[in-house]
Amino acid sequence: MLVSTPTIVVGVDGSTASLAAVDWAIHRANLIGARVHIMCMYAMASYSAAALDGGYAGIDAEALEKGAQSVVDAAVERATSLVGADTRVTISSSIEPGDPASILVEMSAEVDLIVVGSASGGGFMSRLLGTVSSSLPANADCPVVVVPEHKSGKAFTPIDKIVVGVDSSSNTSAALKAAIAETELWGAALTAVSAVPIPSVGGVMGWVPNTGNHDAVIAEIKNGLNTAVDSALGDHDLPVARHVLDGSPASLLIEFSTAVDLVVVGTRGGGGFADIFLGSTSQTVISHSTCPVMVVPRGRDERSGESYAWERR
């Protein structure tokens, strides 16, 4: 059966980071009346004997399935306790045999958002960002939010401050529009930031002229930033702080993550903020951000608003 309710999928494995992902997804669902579908994927190639809480010696497929089900059950119980008074919020769950990244990438074409825990928390994303590199964030058709383990300071939700990385790639518009939508949803403050890489200013940012004149470079990047933000805003009456700063895109966003509640970046780009997810530093921001990171794909076709309804196993 097909439904029109927005659907958020959460990948869990029982780790602290994946439980933080459940919390984040439920808090967002409470704002829009979404369905939250909680999943645990299991496969002999993906899980070691200690991968699921409790650990299994001589683990087999049946034990993996039982372990995955117990992880999902605990996550569902946690999610249910967090659902607010909005009766539009529903929770469903399933366990799926197979590779986590492949399953979620395939599912991303049918859902609105995927939320997972970060690799730094030792959880679900550690498997996704291992042998399959950045398969999920780089190849998903819907935005992916990666939530780190919360260790100190302000809670990740509600979201009060958002920063979005902007460059000249074709995905800047998608990332900006997603950041604007999240800003309006949460009633947050939005900052757009572009980077002037040091020492070379010509090889990373697509609109940076090949010149040693730092002031000219700053002016050119600032013009590109303003153009991109104004285009993405359209008719939205939303103040957006705009900054052009010296440094690498990844380093700047990681620094901003200590002071904001959500970092938004694009993927499949042609350089700068978007390209960090395709090069040698592909997991830098996700791995080191201290707040959740939303990775927004480019060029997703407009959907009819339909999504699949999963049955509880």
PDB file of C-alpha atoms in Angstrom, residues 168 195-197 199-224 244:
ATOM      1  CA  SER A 168      30.193  26.973  -7.297  1.00  0.00           C
ATOM      2  CA  ALA A 195      35.929  29.056   1.688  1.00  0.00           C
ATOM      3  CA  VAL A 196      39.062  30.654   0.299  1.00  0.00           C
ATOM      4  CA  PRO A 197      41.541  27.769   0.366  1.00  0.00           C
ATOM      5  CA  PRO A 199      47.742  28.753   0.124  1.00  0.00           C
ATOM      6  CA  SER A 200      46.378  28.082  -3.351  1.00  0.00           C
ATOM      7  CA  VAL A 201      43.127  29.814  -4.241  1.00  0.00           C
ATOM      8  CA  GLY A 202      42.622  28.497  -7.739  1.00  0.00           C
ATOM      9  CA  GLY A 203      42.148  24.770  -7.510  1.00  0.00           C
ATOM     10  CA  VAL A 204      39.211  24.132  -5.225  1.00  0.00           C
ATOM     11  CA  MET A 205      36.548  26.810  -5.559  1.00  0.00           C
ATOM     12  CA  GLY A 206      35.150  26.800  -9.065  1.00  0.00           C
ATOM     13  CA  TRP A 207      34.579  30.564  -9.266  1.00  0.00           C
ATOM     14  CA  VAL A 208      37.953  31.548  -7.769  1.00  0.00           C
ATOM     15  CA  PRO A 209      40.105  33.385 -10.347  1.00  0.00           C
ATOM     16  CA  ASN A 210      43.652  32.160 -10.825  1.00  0.00           C
ATOM     17  CA  THR A 211      45.322  35.137  -9.183  1.00  0.00           C
ATOM     18  CA  GLY A 212      47.367  35.998  -6.171  1.00  0.00           C
ATOM     19  CA  ASN A 213      45.248  39.064  -5.386  1.00  0.00           C
ATOM     20  CA  HIS A 214      43.568  37.981  -2.166  1.00  0.00           C
ATOM     21  CA  ASP A 215      41.138  40.928  -2.045  1.00  0.00           C
ATOM     22  CA  ALA A 216      39.972  40.224  -5.581  1.00  0.00           C
ATOM     23  CA  VAL A 217      39.469  36.572  -4.741  1.00  0.00           C
ATOM     24  CA  ILE A 218      37.406  37.454  -1.670  1.00  0.00           C
ATOM     25  CA  ALA A 219      35.259  39.864  -3.697  1.00  0.00           C
ATOM     26  CA  GLU A 220      34.652  37.307  -6.412  1.00  0.00           C
ATOM     27  CA  ILE A 221      33.717  34.555  -3.976  1.00  0.00           C
ATOM     28  CA  LYS A 222      31.469  36.910  -2.015  1.00  0.00           C
ATOM     29  CA  ASN A 223      29.661  37.829  -5.215  1.00  0.00           C
ATOM     30  CA  GLY A 224      29.184  34.160  -6.047  1.00  0.00           C
ATOM     31  CA  VAL A 244      33.684  34.194   3.105  1.00  0.00           C
TER      32      VAL A 244
END
